[in-house]
Amino acid sequence: MTDVETPPDAAVSSRTRDDHIAAADAVVAAIDPGLNSPGVATRDVVLVAGPWLAGSTSVMAALRDRMPQTVFVESTELVAGEAPAAVVFVVSAAAPMTESDCALVDLASRYTDLVVGVVSKIDAHRDWRDVRDADSAILTERDARYARMPWVGVAAAPDLGEPQLDELVDLLSAQLADPDIARRNRLRAWETRLEAVIGRYEADGSGADRQARVDVLRERRVELARARRLTRTERSIALRSQLQQARVQLGYFARNRCNSVRTELQEDVAGINRRRIPAFEEYVRRRAEEVVHDVDEGVTQHLSGVATELELTAPPPMASAGAGLPAQPAVVPVLPSPPLKSRTPETRLMLVLGGGFGLGVAVAVSRLLAGAAPKLAVAGLVVGAVVGLLLAVWVVGTRGLLHDRAVLDRWVGEITTTLRSAVEELVATRVLAAESALTAESAAREETESAAAAEKTAAIDAELREHAIATARAAAQRDRRIPPLRRALGAVRADLYGNSGATGE
Ligand SMILES: Nc1nc2c(ncn2[C@@H]2O[C@H](COP(=O)(O)OP(=O)(O)O)[C@@H](O)[C@H]2O)c(=O)[nH]1
Ligand SMILES: [Mg+2]
């Protein structure tokens, strides 16, 4: 089909073009037979490109008009992997090229060796020759291969007069007619492709794109270790200081409680009467029990608060209740009874003294009455005896009560001292037990967390190792692949630009 419809000379030129392409591929394949295609297909079209408003649409329209047998396209009409046979790059004569214009030429001429520079709107800018020379110098400076790029001035859509395009048309026709053009374009495509492949091997080998991930991993690893260390220190300091505080506060609480109970009881003793004395001992014992219970309760509460704050399990309510045993009530110390009975010699002495005093009063009263009325001497004797007896009983009784109060007061003092040592001991024992329980639990938790952190660190290390291995592998591949690629690139450049220092080796 194709052969029938294609004119004979076109078929010939197409065959020659394939030959030229094969010749270019042979240059590369001679060095590495594995390199068989630069990955682009050359289309038989001329790309007209240029920066915005430079005049490329006008130039293309004029060229289509003047060279109807040639196909002209704009960059949007080419798809990826397609390369034009020639590039006409249009810049305005208004000003020399900028950096972005240069980047545009680089892009347009990636796979094409034949590039023609066009300075447009020369009808409007008299100094266009200076601009053209400046543009040429700028590109030559950028890359040696632009040194051979021809430049022409055109006026494709002048405000006045005829379009000036002759020079461009002649130049383009002549260049397109060059039979070597296909081979050169193919070599140029190879040059770009080889540079890209070398660049990729180099990037992979240096691990540049892995570096960011590796940095993140390293940072995470350091952070993990730091956090671990910090938690450990913070927790042990908190535990120690909280327990110290518990010891001080609970000790103070226990002492205070005993002191206030003693004051209360001593006040009670100061106002006590005979009837209440028998029940007083029982009352004191009850109060002592209350104090022990309160202190025990206070200790339980405080220690469970400490445990909650440290996020640990609250210690059992009683120190004596070990693991598994039911909680026991706090032990009230053994308190002696008040020594109220043991005062026989004193009692006897008191009876004698009271009796003597009563007798004295009785004698005095009866004498007084006998002197006043001698007839009533018998009655006076009786009255004196009664008054003396009453007074004797009162003196003995009051003396006994005062004595009992003194005894009770001493007793209260003694038993509150006993009670105080007992509750202080209770506090000390329970805080100590809590300390060992909490420390053990904290250590266990520490161990679990350390194990978890070690696992995380190991995972990070494994990934880091993987990256290191992959990078080393890529580096080995780079070292193996790049030398032949460089040799191929050198051969391509030598062919394209001559041997003037472009061998690449
Ligand atoms: N004086 C003058 N103006 C031109 C010439 N060529 C194009 N222009 C003007 O430059 C502007 C942009 O032209 P256009 O071809 O659309 O440029 P494009 O954006 O590069 O495609 C338009 O206003 C054109 O009239 C020329 O040769 N001489
Ligand atoms: Mg346009």
Coordinates of C-alpha atoms and ligand atoms in Angstrom, one line a residue:
M1 CA 0.0 0.0 0.0
T2 CA 2.6 2.5 1.2
D3 CA 4.9 1.8 -1.8
V4 CA 2.0 2.4 -4.3
E5 CA 0.9 5.7 -2.8
T6 CA 4.4 7.1 -1.9
P7 CA 6.2 8.9 -4.8
P8 CA 9.3 6.9 -5.9
D9 CA 11.8 9.6 -4.7
A10 CA 10.2 9.8 -1.3
A11 CA 10.5 6.1 -0.9
V12 CA 14.1 6.3 -1.8
S13 CA 14.7 9.2 0.6
S14 CA 12.8 7.3 3.3
R15 CA 15.1 4.3 2.8
T16 CA 18.1 6.5 3.0
R17 CA 16.8 8.0 6.1
D18 CA 16.5 4.5 7.7
D19 CA 20.0 3.8 6.7
H20 CA 21.2 7.0 8.3
I21 CA 19.4 6.2 11.5
A22 CA 21.0 2.7 11.5
A23 CA 24.4 4.3 10.9
A24 CA 23.9 6.6 14.0
D25 CA 22.7 3.6 16.1
A26 CA 25.8 1.7 15.0
V27 CA 28.0 4.3 16.6
V28 CA 26.5 3.5 20.0
A29 CA 26.0 -0.2 19.5
A30 CA 29.7 -0.5 18.7
I31 CA 30.4 0.3 22.3
D32 CA 27.5 -1.4 24.0
P33 CA 25.3 -3.7 21.9
G34 CA 22.7 -3.5 24.7
L35 CA 21.9 0.2 23.7
N36 CA 19.6 -0.2 20.8
S37 CA 17.3 2.8 20.7
P38 CA 17.3 6.3 22.2
G39 CA 13.6 6.0 22.9
V40 CA 12.3 8.6 20.6
A41 CA 10.8 8.5 17.1
T42 CA 11.7 11.3 14.7
R43 CA 8.7 12.7 12.8
D44 CA 9.2 14.4 9.5
V45 CA 8.0 17.8 10.6
V46 CA 9.5 21.1 11.5
L47 CA 8.8 22.5 14.9
V48 CA 8.3 26.2 15.2
A49 CA 8.7 27.3 18.8
G50 CA 9.5 30.4 20.8
P51 CA 8.5 32.4 23.9
W52 CA 5.1 33.9 24.3
L53 CA 4.4 36.7 21.7
A54 CA 7.8 36.4 20.1
G55 CA 6.0 35.9 16.7
S56 CA 6.2 32.1 16.2
T57 CA 2.6 31.7 15.0
S58 CA 3.2 34.4 12.4
V59 CA 6.4 32.8 11.3
M60 CA 4.8 29.4 11.1
A61 CA 1.9 30.8 9.0
A62 CA 4.3 32.5 6.6
L63 CA 6.5 29.4 6.3
R64 CA 3.5 27.2 5.6
D65 CA 2.6 29.6 2.9
R66 CA 6.1 29.6 1.4
M67 CA 7.0 25.9 1.9
P68 CA 3.8 24.0 1.3
Q69 CA 5.6 20.6 0.9
T70 CA 7.0 20.8 4.4
V71 CA 4.8 20.1 7.5
F72 CA 5.2 22.8 10.3
V73 CA 3.9 22.2 13.8
E74 CA 3.8 24.0 17.1
S75 CA 5.0 22.2 20.3
T76 CA 1.5 21.3 21.4
E77 CA 1.1 19.1 18.3
L78 CA 4.0 16.8 19.3
V79 CA 3.4 14.0 21.7
A80 CA 5.9 12.6 24.2
G81 CA 8.5 10.4 22.5
E82 CA 8.2 12.3 19.2
A83 CA 11.0 14.5 17.9
P84 CA 10.8 17.0 15.0
A85 CA 13.3 16.8 12.1
A86 CA 14.1 20.4 12.6
V87 CA 13.5 23.2 15.0
V88 CA 12.8 26.9 14.1
F89 CA 13.3 28.8 17.3
V90 CA 11.7 32.3 17.1
V91 CA 12.7 35.2 19.5
S92 CA 11.7 38.8 19.2
A93 CA 14.2 41.4 18.0
A94 CA 12.9 43.7 20.7
A95 CA 15.4 42.4 23.3
P96 CA 18.1 39.7 23.8
M97 CA 17.1 36.3 25.1
T98 CA 16.4 35.7 28.7
E99 CA 17.2 32.6 30.8
S100 CA 13.7 31.2 30.4
D101 CA 14.1 31.6 26.6
C102 CA 17.3 29.6 26.7
A103 CA 15.6 26.9 28.7
L104 CA 12.9 26.7 26.0
V105 CA 15.5 26.2 23.3
D106 CA 17.2 23.4 25.3
L107 CA 13.8 21.7 25.6
A108 CA 12.8 22.1 22.0
S109 CA 16.1 20.8 20.7
R110 CA 16.5 17.9 23.0
Y111 CA 16.3 15.2 20.3
T112 CA 17.0 17.4 17.2
D113 CA 20.3 18.5 16.0
L114 CA 19.0 20.9 13.3
V115 CA 18.0 24.1 15.0
V116 CA 17.6 27.5 13.2
G117 CA 17.5 30.7 15.3
V118 CA 15.1 33.3 14.0
V119 CA 15.0 37.0 15.2
S120 CA 11.5 38.2 14.3
K121 CA 9.9 41.6 13.8
I122 CA 13.0 43.0 12.2
D123 CA 10.8 45.6 10.4
A124 CA 10.1 47.2 13.8
H125 CA 13.5 47.0 15.4
R126 CA 16.4 48.6 13.5
D127 CA 19.0 47.2 15.7
W128 CA 17.9 43.6 15.2
R129 CA 21.4 42.6 14.0
D130 CA 22.8 43.5 17.4
V131 CA 20.1 41.5 19.1
R132 CA 20.8 38.5 16.8
D133 CA 24.5 38.6 17.6
A134 CA 23.8 38.9 21.3
D135 CA 21.4 35.9 21.2
S136 CA 24.0 33.9 19.3
A137 CA 26.6 34.8 21.9
I138 CA 24.3 34.0 24.8
L139 CA 23.5 30.5 23.5
T140 CA 27.1 29.7 22.5
E141 CA 28.1 30.6 26.0
R142 CA 25.4 28.2 27.4
D143 CA 26.5 25.2 25.3
A144 CA 29.2 24.6 22.7
R145 CA 26.8 22.8 20.4
Y146 CA 24.8 26.1 19.8
A147 CA 28.0 27.6 18.2
R148 CA 27.0 26.0 14.9
M149 CA 23.4 27.2 15.1
P150 CA 22.6 29.6 12.2
W151 CA 20.6 32.8 12.9
V152 CA 18.4 34.8 10.5
G153 CA 16.2 37.8 10.8
V154 CA 12.6 37.8 9.6
A155 CA 9.5 40.0 9.4
A156 CA 6.7 37.5 9.1
A157 CA 3.8 39.9 9.8
P158 CA 5.2 43.4 9.3
D159 CA 3.1 46.5 10.1
L160 CA 4.1 47.9 6.8
G161 CA 5.2 46.3 3.5
E162 CA 6.0 42.8 2.4
P163 CA 7.1 39.9 4.8
Q164 CA 10.8 39.3 4.8
L165 CA 11.4 35.6 4.9
D166 CA 13.6 34.7 1.9
E167 CA 16.7 34.1 3.9
L168 CA 15.0 31.7 6.3
V169 CA 13.2 29.8 3.6
D170 CA 16.5 29.3 1.7
L171 CA 18.4 28.3 4.8
L172 CA 15.8 25.9 6.0
S173 CA 15.3 24.3 2.5
A174 CA 19.1 23.8 2.2
Q175 CA 19.4 22.3 5.7
L176 CA 16.5 19.9 5.3
A177 CA 17.9 18.8 2.0
D178 CA 21.1 17.6 3.7
P179 CA 21.0 13.8 3.6
D180 CA 23.1 13.6 6.8
I181 CA 20.3 15.3 8.8
A182 CA 18.6 12.2 9.9
R183 CA 21.8 10.6 11.2
R184 CA 22.7 13.8 13.1
N185 CA 19.3 14.1 14.7
R186 CA 19.5 10.5 15.8
L187 CA 22.9 11.1 17.3
R188 CA 21.6 14.2 19.1
A189 CA 18.7 12.1 20.5
W190 CA 21.3 9.5 21.7
E191 CA 23.3 12.3 23.3
T192 CA 20.3 13.5 25.4
R193 CA 19.3 9.9 26.2
L194 CA 22.8 8.9 27.3
E195 CA 23.1 12.0 29.5
A196 CA 19.8 11.2 31.2
V197 CA 20.7 7.6 31.8
I198 CA 24.1 8.5 33.2
G199 CA 22.4 11.1 35.4
R200 CA 20.0 8.6 36.7
Y201 CA 22.7 6.1 37.6
E202 CA 24.6 8.8 39.3
A203 CA 21.6 9.9 41.4
D204 CA 20.8 6.3 42.4
G205 CA 24.4 5.5 43.2
S206 CA 24.8 8.5 45.4
G207 CA 21.5 7.6 47.2
A208 CA 20.3 11.2 46.8
D209 CA 16.6 10.4 46.8
R210 CA 17.0 8.0 49.7
Q211 CA 18.8 10.6 51.7
A212 CA 15.7 12.3 53.0
R213 CA 14.2 9.1 54.3
V214 CA 17.5 8.0 55.8
D215 CA 17.8 11.4 57.6
V216 CA 14.2 11.1 58.9
L217 CA 15.0 7.6 60.2
R218 CA 18.2 8.6 61.9
E219 CA 16.5 11.5 63.6
R220 CA 13.7 9.3 64.8
R221 CA 16.2 6.8 66.2
V222 CA 18.0 9.6 68.2
E223 CA 14.7 10.9 69.4
L224 CA 13.6 7.5 70.5
A225 CA 16.7 7.0 72.6
R226 CA 16.5 10.5 74.1
A227 CA 12.8 10.1 75.0
R228 CA 13.6 6.7 76.7
R229 CA 16.4 8.2 78.8
L230 CA 14.2 11.2 79.8
T231 CA 11.2 9.1 80.8
R232 CA 13.4 6.8 82.9
T233 CA 15.0 9.7 84.8
E234 CA 11.8 11.6 85.3
R235 CA 10.0 8.6 86.6
S236 CA 12.6 7.6 89.2
I237 CA 12.9 11.2 90.4
A238 CA 9.1 11.5 90.7
L239 CA 8.8 8.2 92.6
R240 CA 11.6 9.1 95.0
S241 CA 10.3 12.6 95.8
Q242 CA 6.7 11.6 96.1
L243 CA 7.6 8.9 98.6
Q244 CA 9.8 11.3 100.5
Q245 CA 6.9 13.8 100.7
A246 CA 4.5 11.0 101.8
R247 CA 6.9 10.1 104.6
V248 CA 7.1 13.7 105.9
Q249 CA 3.4 14.6 105.5
L250 CA 2.0 11.4 106.9
G251 CA 4.4 11.5 109.9
Y252 CA 3.3 15.0 110.6
F253 CA -0.4 14.0 110.3
A254 CA 0.0 11.1 112.7
R255 CA 1.8 13.2 115.4
N256 CA -0.7 16.0 115.0
R257 CA -3.6 13.6 115.4
C258 CA -2.1 12.2 118.7
N259 CA -1.4 15.6 120.1
S260 CA -4.9 16.9 119.5
V261 CA -6.4 13.8 121.1
R262 CA -4.2 14.2 124.1
T263 CA -5.2 17.8 124.6
E264 CA -8.9 16.8 124.3
L265 CA -8.6 14.0 126.8
Q266 CA -6.7 16.0 129.3
E267 CA -9.4 18.7 129.1
D268 CA -11.9 15.9 129.8
V269 CA -9.8 14.7 132.8
A270 CA -9.7 18.2 134.3
G271 CA -13.5 18.3 134.5
I272 CA -14.2 14.7 135.2
N273 CA -16.3 13.6 138.3
R274 CA -16.5 10.3 140.2
R275 CA -19.4 8.9 138.3
R276 CA -17.6 9.2 134.9
I277 CA -14.3 7.8 136.0
P278 CA -15.2 4.1 135.5
A279 CA -16.3 4.6 131.9
F280 CA -13.3 6.9 131.1
E281 CA -10.8 4.1 130.3
E282 CA -13.2 2.5 127.7
Y283 CA -13.7 5.9 126.2
V284 CA -10.0 6.6 125.9
R285 CA -9.4 3.2 124.3
R286 CA -12.1 3.9 121.7
R287 CA -10.4 7.2 120.9
A288 CA -7.1 5.5 120.5
E289 CA -8.6 3.0 118.1
E290 CA -10.1 5.9 116.1
V291 CA -6.7 7.6 115.8
V292 CA -5.0 4.4 114.6
H293 CA -7.9 3.9 112.1
D294 CA -7.7 7.5 110.9
V295 CA -4.0 7.4 110.4
D296 CA -4.2 4.1 108.6
E297 CA -7.0 5.5 106.3
G298 CA -4.9 8.7 105.7
V299 CA -1.9 6.6 104.7
T300 CA -4.0 4.4 102.3
Q301 CA -5.4 7.5 100.7
H302 CA -2.2 9.3 100.3
L303 CA -0.3 6.3 98.9
S304 CA -3.1 5.5 96.4
G305 CA -2.9 9.2 95.3
V306 CA 0.9 8.8 94.8
A307 CA 0.3 5.6 92.8
T308 CA -2.3 7.2 90.6
E309 CA 0.0 10.2 89.9
L310 CA 2.8 7.8 88.9
E311 CA 0.4 5.7 86.9
L312 CA 1.1 2.6 89.0
T313 CA -1.1 0.2 90.9
A314 CA -2.1 1.4 94.4
P315 CA -0.4 -0.5 97.2
P316 CA -2.6 -2.8 99.3
P317 CA -4.4 -1.1 102.3
M318 CA -2.4 -2.8 105.0
A319 CA 1.3 -3.3 105.1
S320 CA 1.0 -6.6 106.9
A321 CA -1.4 -7.9 104.3
G322 CA 0.9 -9.4 101.7
A323 CA -0.1 -10.4 98.2
G324 CA -3.2 -12.6 98.3
L325 CA -4.0 -12.0 102.0
P326 CA -7.2 -10.1 102.9
A327 CA -6.6 -6.6 104.3
Q328 CA -6.3 -6.6 108.1
P329 CA -7.4 -3.7 110.4
A330 CA -4.5 -1.7 111.7
V331 CA -3.2 -2.9 115.0
V332 CA -4.0 -0.8 118.1
P333 CA -1.0 -0.8 120.5
V334 CA -1.5 -2.5 123.9
L335 CA -2.4 0.2 126.4
P336 CA -2.2 -0.3 130.2
S337 CA -5.2 0.6 132.4
P338 CA -5.0 3.7 134.7
P339 CA -3.4 2.8 138.1
L340 CA -6.4 4.0 140.1
K341 CA -6.6 1.3 142.7
S342 CA -3.1 1.0 144.0
R343 CA -3.1 3.7 146.6
T344 CA -3.8 1.9 149.9
P345 CA -1.2 3.6 152.1
E346 CA -2.2 7.0 150.7
T347 CA -5.9 6.1 151.3
R348 CA -5.1 5.1 154.8
L349 CA -3.1 8.3 155.4
M350 CA -6.0 10.3 154.0
L351 CA -8.5 8.5 156.2
V352 CA -6.4 9.2 159.3
L353 CA -5.9 12.8 158.4
G354 CA -9.5 13.3 157.4
G355 CA -10.6 11.6 160.6
G356 CA -8.3 13.8 162.7
F357 CA -9.5 16.9 160.9
G358 CA -13.2 15.8 161.5
L359 CA -12.5 15.0 165.1
G360 CA -10.9 18.4 165.6
V361 CA -13.8 20.2 164.0
A362 CA -16.3 18.1 166.0
V363 CA -14.5 19.0 169.3
A364 CA -14.3 22.6 168.4
V365 CA -18.0 22.8 167.4
S366 CA -19.2 20.9 170.5
R367 CA -17.0 23.2 172.7
L368 CA -18.4 26.3 171.1
L369 CA -21.9 25.1 171.6
A370 CA -21.3 24.0 175.2
G371 CA -19.8 27.4 176.1
A372 CA -22.7 29.3 174.6
A373 CA -25.4 27.1 176.3
P374 CA -24.1 24.7 178.9
K375 CA -27.5 23.1 179.1
L376 CA -27.2 21.9 175.6
A377 CA -23.8 20.2 176.1
V378 CA -25.1 16.8 174.9
A379 CA -26.9 18.2 171.9
G380 CA -23.7 20.2 171.1
L381 CA -21.7 17.0 171.3
V382 CA -24.0 15.4 168.8
V383 CA -24.0 18.4 166.4
G384 CA -20.2 18.6 166.6
A385 CA -19.8 14.9 165.8
V386 CA -22.2 15.2 162.8
V387 CA -20.4 18.3 161.4
G388 CA -17.0 16.8 162.0
L389 CA -18.0 13.5 160.3
L390 CA -19.4 15.3 157.3
L391 CA -16.4 17.5 156.9
A392 CA -14.1 14.4 157.2
V393 CA -16.0 12.6 154.5
W394 CA -15.9 15.6 152.2
V395 CA -12.2 16.2 152.6
V396 CA -11.4 12.5 152.1
G397 CA -13.7 12.3 149.0
T398 CA -12.3 15.5 147.3
R399 CA -8.8 14.6 148.0
G400 CA -9.5 11.2 146.4
L401 CA -11.0 12.8 143.3
L402 CA -8.1 15.2 142.9
H403 CA -5.8 12.3 143.2
D404 CA -7.6 10.3 140.6
R405 CA -7.6 13.2 138.2
A406 CA -3.9 13.5 138.6
V407 CA -3.5 9.8 137.9
L408 CA -5.7 9.9 134.9
D409 CA -3.9 13.0 133.5
R410 CA -0.5 11.2 133.7
W411 CA -2.1 8.1 132.2
V412 CA -3.5 10.0 129.3
G413 CA 0.0 11.5 128.7
E414 CA 1.6 8.1 128.8
I415 CA -0.8 6.3 126.5
T416 CA -0.8 9.0 123.9
T417 CA 3.0 8.8 123.8
T418 CA 2.7 5.0 123.2
L419 CA 0.0 5.7 120.6
R420 CA 2.2 8.2 118.9
S421 CA 5.1 5.8 118.5
A422 CA 2.7 3.2 117.3
V423 CA 1.2 5.4 114.5
E424 CA 4.6 6.7 113.6
E425 CA 5.8 3.2 113.2
L426 CA 2.6 2.4 111.2
V427 CA 3.4 5.3 108.8
A428 CA 7.0 4.3 108.4
T429 CA 6.2 0.6 107.7
R430 CA 3.5 1.3 105.2
V431 CA 5.5 3.9 103.3
L432 CA 8.4 1.5 103.2
A433 CA 6.3 -1.3 101.9
A434 CA 4.7 1.0 99.3
E435 CA 8.2 2.1 98.2
S436 CA 9.3 -1.4 97.5
A437 CA 6.1 -2.3 95.7
L438 CA 6.0 0.8 93.6
T439 CA 9.7 0.6 92.8
A440 CA 9.3 -3.0 91.7
E441 CA 6.4 -2.3 89.5
S442 CA 8.1 0.8 88.0
A443 CA 11.1 -1.4 87.2
A444 CA 8.9 -4.0 85.5
R445 CA 7.2 -1.3 83.5
E446 CA 10.6 0.2 82.6
E447 CA 11.7 -3.2 81.3
T448 CA 8.6 -3.6 79.1
E449 CA 9.0 -0.1 77.7
S450 CA 12.7 -0.6 77.1
A451 CA 11.9 -3.8 75.2
A452 CA 9.3 -1.9 73.0
A453 CA 11.8 0.9 72.3
A454 CA 14.5 -1.6 71.4
E455 CA 12.1 -3.3 69.0
K456 CA 11.3 0.1 67.4
T457 CA 15.0 0.9 67.1
A458 CA 15.7 -2.5 65.6
A459 CA 13.0 -1.8 63.0
I460 CA 14.6 1.5 62.1
D461 CA 18.0 -0.1 62.0
A462 CA 16.7 -2.7 59.6
E463 CA 15.3 -0.1 57.3
L464 CA 18.5 1.9 57.5
R465 CA 20.4 -1.2 56.6
E466 CA 18.1 -1.9 53.7
H467 CA 18.7 1.6 52.4
A468 CA 22.4 1.3 52.8
I469 CA 22.4 -2.0 50.9
A470 CA 20.2 -0.6 48.1
T471 CA 22.4 2.4 47.8
A472 CA 25.5 0.3 47.7
R473 CA 24.0 -1.9 45.1
A474 CA 23.0 1.2 43.0
A475 CA 26.6 2.5 43.4
A476 CA 28.0 -0.8 42.2
Q477 CA 25.7 -0.7 39.2
R478 CA 26.6 2.9 38.6
D479 CA 30.3 2.0 38.6
R480 CA 29.7 -0.9 36.2
R481 CA 27.3 0.9 33.8
I482 CA 28.6 4.4 33.6
P483 CA 32.0 3.8 31.9
P484 CA 30.5 2.2 28.8
L485 CA 27.7 4.8 28.7
R486 CA 30.3 7.6 28.9
R487 CA 32.3 6.0 26.1
A488 CA 29.1 5.8 24.0
L489 CA 28.4 9.4 24.8
G490 CA 31.9 10.4 23.9
A491 CA 31.6 8.6 20.6
V492 CA 28.3 10.3 19.9
R493 CA 29.7 13.8 20.7
A494 CA 32.8 13.2 18.7
D495 CA 30.7 12.3 15.7
L496 CA 28.3 15.2 16.2
Y497 CA 30.7 18.0 17.1
G498 CA 34.1 16.7 16.0
N499 CA 36.9 15.8 18.3
S500 CA 37.2 19.2 19.8
G501 CA 37.2 18.2 23.5
A502 CA 33.7 16.6 23.4
T503 CA 34.8 13.0 24.0
G504 CA 33.4 13.0 27.5
E505 CA 36.1 10.7 28.8
Ligands
LIG1 N1 5.9 44.5 13.6 C1 5.8 43.2 13.6 N2 4.9 42.6 14.5 C2 4.8 41.2 14.4 C3 5.6 40.4 13.5 N3 5.3 39.1 13.7 C4 4.4 39.1 14.7 N4 4.1 40.4 15.1 C5 3.2 40.7 16.2 O1 3.6 40.1 17.4 C6 2.4 39.7 18.1 C7 2.6 38.2 18.4 O2 2.6 37.5 17.3 P1 2.3 35.9 17.3 O3 2.7 35.4 15.9 O4 0.9 35.6 17.7 O5 3.3 35.4 18.3 P2 3.3 34.1 19.2 O6 2.7 34.4 20.5 O7 4.8 33.9 19.4 O8 2.7 33.1 18.4 C8 1.2 40.0 17.3 O9 0.7 41.2 17.8 C9 1.8 40.2 15.9 O10 1.0 41.1 15.2 C10 6.5 41.1 12.6 O11 7.2 40.5 11.8 N5 6.6 42.5 12.7
MG2 MG 1.1 31.8 19.0

